[in-house]
Short mmCIF file of C-alpha atoms in Angstrom, two decimals:
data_model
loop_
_atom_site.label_atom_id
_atom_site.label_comp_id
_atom_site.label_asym_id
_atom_site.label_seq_id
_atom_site.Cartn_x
_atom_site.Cartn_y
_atom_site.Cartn_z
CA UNK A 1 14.77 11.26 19.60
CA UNK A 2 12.10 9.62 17.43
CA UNK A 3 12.30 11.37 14.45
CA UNK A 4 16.04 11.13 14.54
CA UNK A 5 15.68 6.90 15.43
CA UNK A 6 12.65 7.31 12.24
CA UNK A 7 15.41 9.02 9.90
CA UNK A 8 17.65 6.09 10.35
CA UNK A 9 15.24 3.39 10.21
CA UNK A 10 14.30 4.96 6.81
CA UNK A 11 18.04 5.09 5.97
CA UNK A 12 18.33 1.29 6.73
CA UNK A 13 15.85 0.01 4.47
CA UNK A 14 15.88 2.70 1.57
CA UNK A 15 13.03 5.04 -0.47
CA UNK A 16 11.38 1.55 -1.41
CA UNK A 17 8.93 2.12 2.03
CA UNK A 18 7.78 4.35 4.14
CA UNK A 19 8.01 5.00 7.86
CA UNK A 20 6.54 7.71 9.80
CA UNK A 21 5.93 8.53 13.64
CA UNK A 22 2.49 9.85 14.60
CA UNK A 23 2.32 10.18 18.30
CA UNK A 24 3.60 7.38 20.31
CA UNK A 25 2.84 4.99 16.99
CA UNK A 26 4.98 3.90 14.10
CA UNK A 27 3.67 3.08 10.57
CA UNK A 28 5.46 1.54 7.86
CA UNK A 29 4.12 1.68 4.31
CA UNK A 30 4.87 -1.06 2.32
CA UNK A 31 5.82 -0.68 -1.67
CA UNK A 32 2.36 -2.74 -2.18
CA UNK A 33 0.70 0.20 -0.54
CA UNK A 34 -0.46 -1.70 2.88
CA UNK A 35 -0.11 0.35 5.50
CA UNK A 36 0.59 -1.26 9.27
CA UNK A 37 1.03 0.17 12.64
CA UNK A 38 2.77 -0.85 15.47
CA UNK A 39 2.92 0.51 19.19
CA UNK A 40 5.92 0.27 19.42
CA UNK A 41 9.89 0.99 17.24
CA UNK A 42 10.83 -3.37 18.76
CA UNK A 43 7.56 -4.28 16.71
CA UNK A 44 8.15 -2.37 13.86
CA UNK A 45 11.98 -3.38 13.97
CA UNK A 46 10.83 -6.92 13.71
CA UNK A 47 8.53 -5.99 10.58
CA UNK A 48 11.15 -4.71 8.71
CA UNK A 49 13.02 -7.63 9.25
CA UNK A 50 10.22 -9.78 8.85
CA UNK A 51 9.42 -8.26 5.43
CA UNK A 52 13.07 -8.83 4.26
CA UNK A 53 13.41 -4.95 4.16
CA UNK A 54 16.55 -5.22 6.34
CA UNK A 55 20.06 -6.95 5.19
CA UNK A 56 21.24 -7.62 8.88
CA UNK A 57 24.37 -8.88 7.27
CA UNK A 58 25.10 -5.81 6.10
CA UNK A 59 24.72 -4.23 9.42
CA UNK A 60 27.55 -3.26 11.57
CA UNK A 61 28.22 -5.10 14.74
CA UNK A 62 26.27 -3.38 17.30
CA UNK A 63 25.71 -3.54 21.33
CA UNK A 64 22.78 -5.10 22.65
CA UNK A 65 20.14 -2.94 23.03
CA UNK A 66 19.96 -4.02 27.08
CA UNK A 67 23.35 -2.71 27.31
CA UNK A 68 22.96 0.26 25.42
CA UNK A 69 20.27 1.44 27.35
CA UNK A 70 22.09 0.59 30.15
CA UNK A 71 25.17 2.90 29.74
CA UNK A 72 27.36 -0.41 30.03
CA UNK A 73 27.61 0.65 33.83
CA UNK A 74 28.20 4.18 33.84
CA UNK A 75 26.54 5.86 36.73
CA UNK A 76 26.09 8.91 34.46
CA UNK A 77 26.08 7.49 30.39
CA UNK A 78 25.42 10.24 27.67
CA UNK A 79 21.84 9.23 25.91
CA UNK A 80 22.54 6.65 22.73
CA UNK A 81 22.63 8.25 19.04
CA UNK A 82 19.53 7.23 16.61
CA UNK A 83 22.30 4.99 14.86
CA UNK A 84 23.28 2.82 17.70
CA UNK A 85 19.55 2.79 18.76
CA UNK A 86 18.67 1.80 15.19
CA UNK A 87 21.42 -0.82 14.85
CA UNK A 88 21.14 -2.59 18.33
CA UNK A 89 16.67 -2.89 17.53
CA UNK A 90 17.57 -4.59 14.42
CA UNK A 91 20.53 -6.88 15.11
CA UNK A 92 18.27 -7.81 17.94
CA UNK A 93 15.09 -9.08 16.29
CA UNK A 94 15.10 -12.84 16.07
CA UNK A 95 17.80 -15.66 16.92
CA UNK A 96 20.90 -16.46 14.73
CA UNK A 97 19.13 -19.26 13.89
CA UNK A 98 16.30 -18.11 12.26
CA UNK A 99 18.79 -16.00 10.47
CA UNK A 100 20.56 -19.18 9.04
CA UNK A 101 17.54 -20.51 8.24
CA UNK A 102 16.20 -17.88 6.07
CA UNK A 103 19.32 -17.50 4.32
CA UNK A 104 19.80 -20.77 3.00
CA UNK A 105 18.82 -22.59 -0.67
#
């Protein structure tokens, strides 16, 4: 499941960076060349966001990652696709307001 959540991460933000797994870490290489590397795909979601490498606007509405994970109450959910992983980490990362924020003049 992580290389197909690290496929669609690299989808989302385009041949401009880099993002690889190695073991349980994540490391996104930045067009400037810095490298970083984060424990975890919620870090690294936040990054990418973070670094403006993400249009969340553009993003289809997703469910929350809590409920995804959750199987929205079925006792026997099928596993979530890398997309709807990929889409619920990012439209999760920070508040609406910081996203209003950021977006205005």
């Amino acid at each position: 499941m992580k290389s197909a959540v690290q496929k669609e991460l690299q989808r989302s933000v385009g041949p401009r960076v880099g993002i690889s797994v190695f073991g349980d870490r994540w490391v996104l290489a930045l067009p400037t060349g810095r490298r970083q590397v984060f424990d975890d795909v919620e870090t690294l979601a936040g990054a990418l966001v973070a670094h403006g490498l993400v249009d969340r606007r553009t993003m289809p509405a997703g469910v929350p990652l809590e409920q995804l994970l959750s199987g929205g109450g079925d006792p026997d959910p099928p596993p979530p696709r890398a997309d709807e992983l990929v889409t619920a980490l990012l439209a999760g990362v920070g508040s609406p307001q910081e996203d209003l924020r950021e977006s205005a003049p």
